PDB file of C-alpha atoms and ligand atoms in Angstrom:
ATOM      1  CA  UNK A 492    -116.080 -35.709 -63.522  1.00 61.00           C
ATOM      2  CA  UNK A 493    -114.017 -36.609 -66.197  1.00 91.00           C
ATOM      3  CA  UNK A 494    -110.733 -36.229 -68.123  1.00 97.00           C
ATOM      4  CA  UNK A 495    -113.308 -37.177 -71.249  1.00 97.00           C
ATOM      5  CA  UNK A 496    -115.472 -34.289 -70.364  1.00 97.00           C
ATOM      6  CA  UNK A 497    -112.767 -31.903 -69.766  1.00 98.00           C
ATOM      7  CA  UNK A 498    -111.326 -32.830 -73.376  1.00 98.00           C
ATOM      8  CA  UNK A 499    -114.810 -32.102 -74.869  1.00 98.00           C
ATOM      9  CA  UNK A 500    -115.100 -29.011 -73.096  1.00 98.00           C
ATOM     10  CA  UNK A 501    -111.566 -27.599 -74.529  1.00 98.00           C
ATOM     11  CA  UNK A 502    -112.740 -28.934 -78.310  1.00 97.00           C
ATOM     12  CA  UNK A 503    -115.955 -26.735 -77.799  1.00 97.00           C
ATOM     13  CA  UNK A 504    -114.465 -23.699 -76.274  1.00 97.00           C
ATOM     14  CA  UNK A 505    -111.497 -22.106 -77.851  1.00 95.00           C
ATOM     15  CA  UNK A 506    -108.827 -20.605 -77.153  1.00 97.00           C
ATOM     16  CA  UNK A 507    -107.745 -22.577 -73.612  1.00 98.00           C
ATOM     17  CA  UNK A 508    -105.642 -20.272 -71.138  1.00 98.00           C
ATOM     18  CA  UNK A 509    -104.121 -21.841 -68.094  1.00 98.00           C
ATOM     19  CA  UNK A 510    -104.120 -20.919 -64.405  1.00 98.00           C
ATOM     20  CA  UNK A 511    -101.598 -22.805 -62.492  1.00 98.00           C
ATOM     21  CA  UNK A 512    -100.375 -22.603 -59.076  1.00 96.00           C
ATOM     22  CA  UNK A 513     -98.417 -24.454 -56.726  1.00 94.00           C
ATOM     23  CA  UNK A 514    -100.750 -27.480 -56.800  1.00 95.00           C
ATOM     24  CA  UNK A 515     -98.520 -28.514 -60.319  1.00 97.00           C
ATOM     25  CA  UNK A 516     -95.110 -28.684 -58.419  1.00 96.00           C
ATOM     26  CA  UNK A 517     -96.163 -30.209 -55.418  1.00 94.00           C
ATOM     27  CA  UNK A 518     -95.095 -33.890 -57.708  1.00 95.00           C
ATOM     28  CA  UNK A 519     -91.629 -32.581 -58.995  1.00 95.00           C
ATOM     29  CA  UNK A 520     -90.993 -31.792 -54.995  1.00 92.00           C
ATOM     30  CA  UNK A 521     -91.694 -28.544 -54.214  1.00 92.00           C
ATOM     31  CA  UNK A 522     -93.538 -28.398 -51.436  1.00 86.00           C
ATOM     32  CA  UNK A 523     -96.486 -25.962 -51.501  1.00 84.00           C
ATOM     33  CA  UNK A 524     -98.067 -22.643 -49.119  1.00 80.00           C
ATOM     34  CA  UNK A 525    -100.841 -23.555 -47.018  1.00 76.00           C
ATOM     35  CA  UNK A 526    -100.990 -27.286 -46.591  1.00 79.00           C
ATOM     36  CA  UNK A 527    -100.159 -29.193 -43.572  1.00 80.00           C
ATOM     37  CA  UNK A 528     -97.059 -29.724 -44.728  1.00 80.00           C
ATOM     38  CA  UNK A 529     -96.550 -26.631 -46.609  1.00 83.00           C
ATOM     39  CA  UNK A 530     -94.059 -24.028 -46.440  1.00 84.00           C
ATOM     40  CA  UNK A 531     -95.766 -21.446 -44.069  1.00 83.00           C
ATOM     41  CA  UNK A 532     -96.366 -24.409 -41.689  1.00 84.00           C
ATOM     42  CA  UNK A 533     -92.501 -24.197 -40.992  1.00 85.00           C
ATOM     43  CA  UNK A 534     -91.892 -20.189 -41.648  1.00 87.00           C
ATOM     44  CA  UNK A 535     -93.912 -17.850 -40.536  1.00 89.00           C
ATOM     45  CA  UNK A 536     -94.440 -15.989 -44.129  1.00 86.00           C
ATOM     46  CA  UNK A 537     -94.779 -12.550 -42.283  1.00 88.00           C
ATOM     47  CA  UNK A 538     -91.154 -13.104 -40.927  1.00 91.00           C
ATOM     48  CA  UNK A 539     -90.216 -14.269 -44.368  1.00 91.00           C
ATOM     49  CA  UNK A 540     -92.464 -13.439 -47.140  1.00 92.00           C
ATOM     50  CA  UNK A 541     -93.221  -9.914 -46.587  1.00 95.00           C
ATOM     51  CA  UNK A 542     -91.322  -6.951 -48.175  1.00 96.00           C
ATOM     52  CA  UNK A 543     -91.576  -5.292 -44.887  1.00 97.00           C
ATOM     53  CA  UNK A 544     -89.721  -8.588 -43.748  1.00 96.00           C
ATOM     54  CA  UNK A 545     -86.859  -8.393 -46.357  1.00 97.00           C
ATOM     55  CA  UNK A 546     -86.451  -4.888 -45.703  1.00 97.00           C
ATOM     56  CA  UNK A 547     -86.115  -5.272 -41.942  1.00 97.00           C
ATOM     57  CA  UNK A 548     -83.872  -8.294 -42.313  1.00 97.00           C
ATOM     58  CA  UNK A 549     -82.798  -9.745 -45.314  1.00 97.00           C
ATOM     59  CA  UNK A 550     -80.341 -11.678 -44.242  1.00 97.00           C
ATOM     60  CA  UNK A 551     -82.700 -13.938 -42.615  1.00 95.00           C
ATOM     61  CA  UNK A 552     -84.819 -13.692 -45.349  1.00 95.00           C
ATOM     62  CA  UNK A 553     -82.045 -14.672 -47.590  1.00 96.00           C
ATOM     63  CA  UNK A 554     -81.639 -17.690 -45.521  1.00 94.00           C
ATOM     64  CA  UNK A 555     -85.344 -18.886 -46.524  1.00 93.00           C
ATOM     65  CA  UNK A 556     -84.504 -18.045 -49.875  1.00 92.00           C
ATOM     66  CA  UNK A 557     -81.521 -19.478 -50.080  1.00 92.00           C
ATOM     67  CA  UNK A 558     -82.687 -23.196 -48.700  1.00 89.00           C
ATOM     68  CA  UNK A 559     -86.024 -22.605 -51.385  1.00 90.00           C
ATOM     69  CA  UNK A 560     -83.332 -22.149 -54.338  1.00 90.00           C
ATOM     70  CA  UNK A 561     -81.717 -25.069 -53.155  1.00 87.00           C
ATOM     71  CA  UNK A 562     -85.067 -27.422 -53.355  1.00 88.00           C
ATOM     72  CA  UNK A 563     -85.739 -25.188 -56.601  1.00 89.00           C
ATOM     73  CA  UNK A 564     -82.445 -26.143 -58.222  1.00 86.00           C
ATOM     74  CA  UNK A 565     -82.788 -30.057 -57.351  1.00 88.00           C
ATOM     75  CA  UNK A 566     -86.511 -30.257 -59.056  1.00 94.00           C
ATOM     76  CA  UNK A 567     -87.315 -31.077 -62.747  1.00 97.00           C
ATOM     77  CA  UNK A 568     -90.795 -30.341 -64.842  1.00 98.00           C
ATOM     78  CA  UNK A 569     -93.135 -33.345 -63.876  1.00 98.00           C
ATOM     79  CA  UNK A 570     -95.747 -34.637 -66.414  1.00 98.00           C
ATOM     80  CA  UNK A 571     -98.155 -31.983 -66.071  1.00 98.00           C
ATOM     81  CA  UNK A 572     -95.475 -29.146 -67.062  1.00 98.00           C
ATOM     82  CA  UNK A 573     -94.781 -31.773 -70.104  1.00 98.00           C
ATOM     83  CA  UNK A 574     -98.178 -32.209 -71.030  1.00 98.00           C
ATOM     84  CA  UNK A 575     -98.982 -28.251 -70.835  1.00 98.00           C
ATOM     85  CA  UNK A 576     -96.183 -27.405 -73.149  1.00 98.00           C
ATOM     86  CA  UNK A 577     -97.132 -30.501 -75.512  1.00 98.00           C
ATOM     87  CA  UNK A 578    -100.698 -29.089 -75.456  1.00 98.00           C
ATOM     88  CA  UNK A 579     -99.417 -25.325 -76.532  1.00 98.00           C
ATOM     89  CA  UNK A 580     -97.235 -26.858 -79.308  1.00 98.00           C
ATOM     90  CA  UNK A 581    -100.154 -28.745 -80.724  1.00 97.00           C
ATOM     91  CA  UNK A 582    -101.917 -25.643 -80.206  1.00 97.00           C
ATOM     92  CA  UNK A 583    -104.798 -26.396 -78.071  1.00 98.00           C
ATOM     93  CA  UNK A 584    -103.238 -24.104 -75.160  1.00 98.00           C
ATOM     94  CA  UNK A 585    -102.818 -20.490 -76.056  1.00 98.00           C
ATOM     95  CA  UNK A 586    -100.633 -19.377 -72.616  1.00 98.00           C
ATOM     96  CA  UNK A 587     -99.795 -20.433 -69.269  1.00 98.00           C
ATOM     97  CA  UNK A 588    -100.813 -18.348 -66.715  1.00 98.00           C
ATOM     98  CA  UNK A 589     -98.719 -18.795 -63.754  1.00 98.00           C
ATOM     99  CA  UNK A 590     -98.492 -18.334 -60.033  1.00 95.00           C
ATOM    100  CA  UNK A 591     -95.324 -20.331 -59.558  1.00 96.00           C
ATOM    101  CA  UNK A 592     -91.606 -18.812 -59.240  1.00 95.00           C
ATOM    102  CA  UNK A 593     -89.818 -22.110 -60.259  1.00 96.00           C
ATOM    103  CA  UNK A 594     -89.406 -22.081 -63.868  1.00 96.00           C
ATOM    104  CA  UNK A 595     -90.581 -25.472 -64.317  1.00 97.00           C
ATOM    105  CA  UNK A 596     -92.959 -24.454 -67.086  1.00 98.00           C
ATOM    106  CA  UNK A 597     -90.387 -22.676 -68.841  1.00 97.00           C
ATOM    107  CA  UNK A 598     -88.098 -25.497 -68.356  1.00 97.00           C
ATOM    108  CA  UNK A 599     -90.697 -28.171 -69.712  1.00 98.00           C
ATOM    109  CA  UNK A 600     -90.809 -25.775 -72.862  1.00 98.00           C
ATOM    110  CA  UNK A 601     -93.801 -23.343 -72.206  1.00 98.00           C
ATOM    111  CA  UNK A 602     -93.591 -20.721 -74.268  1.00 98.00           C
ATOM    112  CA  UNK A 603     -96.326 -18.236 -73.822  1.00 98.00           C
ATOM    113  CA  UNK A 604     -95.901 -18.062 -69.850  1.00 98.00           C
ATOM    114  CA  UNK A 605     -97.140 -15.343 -67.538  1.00 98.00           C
ATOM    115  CA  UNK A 606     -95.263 -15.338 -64.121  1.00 97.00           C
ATOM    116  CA  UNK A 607     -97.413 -12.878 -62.224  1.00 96.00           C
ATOM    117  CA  UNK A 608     -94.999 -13.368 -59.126  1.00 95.00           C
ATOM    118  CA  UNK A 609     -92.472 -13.104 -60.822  1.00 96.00           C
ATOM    119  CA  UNK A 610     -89.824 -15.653 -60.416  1.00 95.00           C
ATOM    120  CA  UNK A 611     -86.300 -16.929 -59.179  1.00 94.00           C
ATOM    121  CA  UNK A 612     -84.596 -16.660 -62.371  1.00 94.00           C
ATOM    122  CA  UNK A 613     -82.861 -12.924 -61.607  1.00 96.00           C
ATOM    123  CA  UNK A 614     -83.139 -11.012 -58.531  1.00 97.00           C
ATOM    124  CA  UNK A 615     -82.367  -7.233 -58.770  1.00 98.00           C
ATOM    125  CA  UNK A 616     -80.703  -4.478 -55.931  1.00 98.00           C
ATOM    126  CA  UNK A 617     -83.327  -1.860 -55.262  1.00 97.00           C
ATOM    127  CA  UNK A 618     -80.718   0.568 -55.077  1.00 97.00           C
ATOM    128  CA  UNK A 619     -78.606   0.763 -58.163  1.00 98.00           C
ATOM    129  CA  UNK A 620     -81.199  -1.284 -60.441  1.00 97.00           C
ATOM    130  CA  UNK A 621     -78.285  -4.031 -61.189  1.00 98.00           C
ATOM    131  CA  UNK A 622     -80.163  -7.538 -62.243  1.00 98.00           C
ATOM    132  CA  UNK A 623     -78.593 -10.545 -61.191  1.00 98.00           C
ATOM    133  CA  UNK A 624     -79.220 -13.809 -62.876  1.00 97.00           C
ATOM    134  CA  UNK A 625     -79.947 -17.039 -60.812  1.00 95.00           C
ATOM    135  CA  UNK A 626     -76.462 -18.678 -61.253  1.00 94.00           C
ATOM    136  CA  UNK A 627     -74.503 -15.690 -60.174  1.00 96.00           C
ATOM    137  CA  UNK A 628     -76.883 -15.214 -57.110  1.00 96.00           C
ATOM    138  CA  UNK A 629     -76.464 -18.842 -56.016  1.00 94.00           C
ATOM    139  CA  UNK A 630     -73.023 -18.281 -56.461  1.00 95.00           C
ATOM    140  CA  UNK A 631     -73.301 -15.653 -54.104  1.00 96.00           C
ATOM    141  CA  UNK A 632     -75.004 -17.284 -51.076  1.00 95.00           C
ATOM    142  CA  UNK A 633     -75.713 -17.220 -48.894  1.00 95.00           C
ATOM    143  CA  UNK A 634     -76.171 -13.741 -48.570  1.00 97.00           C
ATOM    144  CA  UNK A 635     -76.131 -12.440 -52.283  1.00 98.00           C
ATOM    145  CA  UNK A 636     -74.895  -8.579 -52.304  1.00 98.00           C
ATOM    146  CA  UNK A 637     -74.886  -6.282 -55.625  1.00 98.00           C
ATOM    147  CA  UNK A 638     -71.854  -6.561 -57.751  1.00 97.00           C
ATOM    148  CA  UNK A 639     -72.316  -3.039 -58.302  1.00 97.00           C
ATOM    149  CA  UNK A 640     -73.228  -1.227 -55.034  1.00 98.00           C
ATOM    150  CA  UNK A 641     -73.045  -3.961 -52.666  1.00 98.00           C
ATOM    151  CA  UNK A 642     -76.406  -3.680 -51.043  1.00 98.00           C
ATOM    152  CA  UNK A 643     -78.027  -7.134 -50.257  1.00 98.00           C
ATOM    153  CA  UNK A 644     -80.037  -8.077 -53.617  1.00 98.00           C
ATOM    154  CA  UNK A 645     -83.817  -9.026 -53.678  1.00 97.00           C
ATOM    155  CA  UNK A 646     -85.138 -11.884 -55.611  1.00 96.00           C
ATOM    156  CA  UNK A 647     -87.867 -11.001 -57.934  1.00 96.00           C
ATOM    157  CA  UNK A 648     -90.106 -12.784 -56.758  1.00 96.00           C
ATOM    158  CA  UNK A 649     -93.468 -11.441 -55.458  1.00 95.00           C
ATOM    159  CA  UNK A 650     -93.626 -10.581 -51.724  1.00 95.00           C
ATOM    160  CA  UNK A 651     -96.666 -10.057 -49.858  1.00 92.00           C
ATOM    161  CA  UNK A 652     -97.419  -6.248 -49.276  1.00 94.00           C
ATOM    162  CA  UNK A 653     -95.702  -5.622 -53.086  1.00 95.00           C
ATOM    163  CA  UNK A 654     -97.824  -5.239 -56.407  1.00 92.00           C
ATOM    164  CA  UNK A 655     -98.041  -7.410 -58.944  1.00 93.00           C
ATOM    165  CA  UNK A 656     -95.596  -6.796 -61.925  1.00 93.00           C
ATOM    166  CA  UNK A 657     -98.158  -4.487 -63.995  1.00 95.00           C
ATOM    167  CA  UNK A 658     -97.514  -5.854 -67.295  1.00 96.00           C
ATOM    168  CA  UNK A 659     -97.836  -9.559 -66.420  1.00 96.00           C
ATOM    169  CA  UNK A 660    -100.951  -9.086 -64.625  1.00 96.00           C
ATOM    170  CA  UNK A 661    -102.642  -6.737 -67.579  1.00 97.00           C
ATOM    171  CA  UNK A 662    -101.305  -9.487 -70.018  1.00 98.00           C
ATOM    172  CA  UNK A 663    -103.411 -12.385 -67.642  1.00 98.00           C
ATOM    173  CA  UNK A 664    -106.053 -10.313 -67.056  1.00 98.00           C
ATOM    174  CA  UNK A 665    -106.399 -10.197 -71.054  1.00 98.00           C
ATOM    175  CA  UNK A 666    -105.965 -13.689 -71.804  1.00 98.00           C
ATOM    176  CA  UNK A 667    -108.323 -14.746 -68.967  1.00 98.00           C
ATOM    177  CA  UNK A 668    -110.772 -12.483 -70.760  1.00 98.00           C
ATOM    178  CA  UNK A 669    -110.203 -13.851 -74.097  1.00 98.00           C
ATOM    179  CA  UNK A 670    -110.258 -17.010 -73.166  1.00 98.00           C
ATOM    180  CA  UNK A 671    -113.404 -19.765 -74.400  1.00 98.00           C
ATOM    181  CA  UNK A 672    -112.048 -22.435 -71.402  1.00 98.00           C
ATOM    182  CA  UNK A 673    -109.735 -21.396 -68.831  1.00 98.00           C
ATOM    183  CA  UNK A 674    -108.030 -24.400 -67.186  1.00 98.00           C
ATOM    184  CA  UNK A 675    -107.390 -24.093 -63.126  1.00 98.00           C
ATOM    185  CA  UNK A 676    -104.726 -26.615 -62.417  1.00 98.00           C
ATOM    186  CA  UNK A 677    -103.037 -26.914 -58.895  1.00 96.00           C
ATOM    187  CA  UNK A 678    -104.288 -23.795 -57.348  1.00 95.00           C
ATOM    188  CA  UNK A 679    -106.988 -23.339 -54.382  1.00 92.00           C
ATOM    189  CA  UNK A 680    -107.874 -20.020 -55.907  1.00 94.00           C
ATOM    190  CA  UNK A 681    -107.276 -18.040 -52.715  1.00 89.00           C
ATOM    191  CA  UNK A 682    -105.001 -15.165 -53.346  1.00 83.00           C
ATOM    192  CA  UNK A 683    -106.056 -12.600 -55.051  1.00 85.00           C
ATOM    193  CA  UNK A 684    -106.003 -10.554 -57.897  1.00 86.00           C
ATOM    194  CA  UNK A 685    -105.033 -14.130 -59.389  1.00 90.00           C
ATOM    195  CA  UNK A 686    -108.261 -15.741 -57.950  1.00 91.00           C
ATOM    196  CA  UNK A 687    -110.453 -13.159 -59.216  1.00 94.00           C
ATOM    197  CA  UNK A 688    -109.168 -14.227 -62.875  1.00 98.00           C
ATOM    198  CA  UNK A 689    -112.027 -16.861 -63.529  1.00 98.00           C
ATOM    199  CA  UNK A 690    -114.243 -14.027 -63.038  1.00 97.00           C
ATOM    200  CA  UNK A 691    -112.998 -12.336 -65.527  1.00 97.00           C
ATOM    201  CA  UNK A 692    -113.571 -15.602 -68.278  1.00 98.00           C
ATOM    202  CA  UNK A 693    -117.045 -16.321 -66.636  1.00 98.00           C
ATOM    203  CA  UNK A 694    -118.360 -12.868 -67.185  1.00 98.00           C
ATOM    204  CA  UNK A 695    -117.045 -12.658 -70.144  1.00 98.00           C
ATOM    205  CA  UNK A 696    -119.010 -15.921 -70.896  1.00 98.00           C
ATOM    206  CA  UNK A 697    -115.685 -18.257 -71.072  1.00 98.00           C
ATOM    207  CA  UNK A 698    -116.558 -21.424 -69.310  1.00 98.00           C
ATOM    208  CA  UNK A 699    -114.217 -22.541 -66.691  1.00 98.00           C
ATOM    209  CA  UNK A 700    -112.338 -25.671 -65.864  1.00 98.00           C
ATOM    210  CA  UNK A 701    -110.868 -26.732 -62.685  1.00 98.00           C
ATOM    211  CA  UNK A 702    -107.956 -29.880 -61.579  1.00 98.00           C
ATOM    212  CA  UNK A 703    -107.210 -29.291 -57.972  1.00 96.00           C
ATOM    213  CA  UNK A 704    -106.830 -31.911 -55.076  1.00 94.00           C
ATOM    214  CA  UNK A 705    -109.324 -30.443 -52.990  1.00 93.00           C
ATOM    215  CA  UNK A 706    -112.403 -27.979 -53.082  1.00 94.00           C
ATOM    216  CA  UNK A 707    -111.928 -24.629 -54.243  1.00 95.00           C
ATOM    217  CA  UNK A 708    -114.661 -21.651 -53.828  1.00 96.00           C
ATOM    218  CA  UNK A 709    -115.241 -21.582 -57.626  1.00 97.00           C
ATOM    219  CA  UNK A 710    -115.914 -25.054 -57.777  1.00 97.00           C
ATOM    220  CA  UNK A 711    -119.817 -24.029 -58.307  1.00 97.00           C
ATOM    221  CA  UNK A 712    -119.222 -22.071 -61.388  1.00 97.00           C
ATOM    222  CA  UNK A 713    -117.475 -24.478 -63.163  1.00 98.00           C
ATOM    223  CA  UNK A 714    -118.249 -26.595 -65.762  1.00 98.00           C
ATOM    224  CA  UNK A 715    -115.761 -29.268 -65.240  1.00 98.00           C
ATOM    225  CA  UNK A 716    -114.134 -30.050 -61.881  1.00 98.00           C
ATOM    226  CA  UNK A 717    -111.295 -32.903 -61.351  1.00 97.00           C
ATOM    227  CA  UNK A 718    -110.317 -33.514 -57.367  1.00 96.00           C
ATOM    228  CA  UNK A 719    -107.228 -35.179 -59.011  1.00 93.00           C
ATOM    229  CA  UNK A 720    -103.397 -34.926 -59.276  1.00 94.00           C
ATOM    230  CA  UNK A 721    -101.992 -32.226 -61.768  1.00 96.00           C
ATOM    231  CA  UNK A 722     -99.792 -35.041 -63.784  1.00 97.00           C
ATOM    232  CA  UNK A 723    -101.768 -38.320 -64.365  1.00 97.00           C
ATOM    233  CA  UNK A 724    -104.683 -35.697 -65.321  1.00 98.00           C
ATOM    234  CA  UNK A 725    -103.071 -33.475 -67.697  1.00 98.00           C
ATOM    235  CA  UNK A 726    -100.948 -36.735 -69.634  1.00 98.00           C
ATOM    236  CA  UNK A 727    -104.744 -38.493 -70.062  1.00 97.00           C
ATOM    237  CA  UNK A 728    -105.739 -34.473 -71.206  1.00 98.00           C
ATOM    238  CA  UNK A 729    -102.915 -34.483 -73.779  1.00 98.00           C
ATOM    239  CA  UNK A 730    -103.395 -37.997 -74.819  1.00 97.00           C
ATOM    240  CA  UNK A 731    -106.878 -37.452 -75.472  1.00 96.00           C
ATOM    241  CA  UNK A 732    -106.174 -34.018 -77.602  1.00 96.00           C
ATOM    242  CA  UNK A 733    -103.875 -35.350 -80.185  1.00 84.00           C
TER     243      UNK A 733
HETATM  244 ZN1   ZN B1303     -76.725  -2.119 -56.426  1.00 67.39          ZN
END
């Protein structure tokens, strides 16, 4: 299908929310999950990702972390970050919806962004509640303790086993709810409660939109699907939504 149709689709059905996942960062460098080459084919994420993990050993957790900020801090917003802010400011996007801890939507001026796993820009002592941001952290590694209390921080970021921040995913549950088109970009649509957000637009009789290399298991119940890269297809989607 086509960029053509998914422009149509977005002039018929507003407002447009946006799901993205890792799928969108995969061009500025960041290397995704669950692909071959992916980040849990070189760490094991329950040795890395897991709360129980961090609180076992977070020093080797922190090493992880530590080599992720690193490829973090080296990567810049690629055209489809670009083209999602442009979109918002011309006001064809109402929010991003986010899966990603990077930033880079924030960074390529995305204003109405929910992180719902959080993300790398503080990360916070579970002790004494002291919140650290990013610069002082990396200026702490590799092993970033608490200024305060000097137990070994935790990035607030999402780990497996922990909830979902409550607000953020309240806030995307609403918006995926609201929304007339909600835009998949970059994300197999695996992990849930995030994955079970379409559901939420469908039955509220939102149509649904998806840009993913690769099939996804909502691919059915959508009304436009693109097996295409998150950049070349979301610059043609801006270009065409002036
Ligand atoms: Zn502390």
């Amino acid at each position: 299908m086509s960029v053509d149709a998914l422009a149509d689709l977005i002039r018929g059905h507003r407002p447009c929310v946006v799901l993205t996942g890792a799928g969108i960062s995969t061009e500025s460098g960041i290397p995704d999950f669950r692909s071959p080459t992916g980040i849990w084919a070189t760490y094991d994420p329950r040795e890395y990702a897991t709360i129980d993990a961090f609180l076992r050993d977070p020093v080797k957790v922190w090493d992880f972390y530590g080599r992720r900020l690193q490829v973090l801090g080296d990567a810049e917003p690629n055209e489809g970050h670009r083209a999602l802010a442009e979109l918002e400011e011309r006001g064809w996007v109402k929010a991003v919806i986010t899966q990603n801890i990077d930033r880079l939507h924030e960074r390529a001026g995305s204003r109405a962004l929910v992180e719902v796993h959080g993300s790398v820009r503080t990360s916070s002592c579970l002790d004494c509640g002291t919140v650290v941001p990013l610069a002082e952290v990396v200026a702490l590694l590799p092993v970033p303790h608490c200024p305060n209390c000097n137990r070994i921080l935790k990035p607030d970021v999402v780990m497996f086993g922990e909830l979902l921040p409550p607000a953020e995913i309240a806030r995307a549950e609403q918006l995926a709810g609201e929304a007339g088109v909600l835009l998949v970009v970059g994300s197999s649509l695996e992990v849930y409660p995030v994955a079970g957000l379409p559901l939420g637009t469908l039955a509220n009789g939102g149509r649904l939109a998806i840009v993913n290399r690769g099939a996804t298991p909502l691919d059915a119940r959508a009304s436009v699907v693109i097996d295409g890269g998150a950049g070349e297809t979301l610059r043609a989607l801006a270009d065409r939504l002036e």
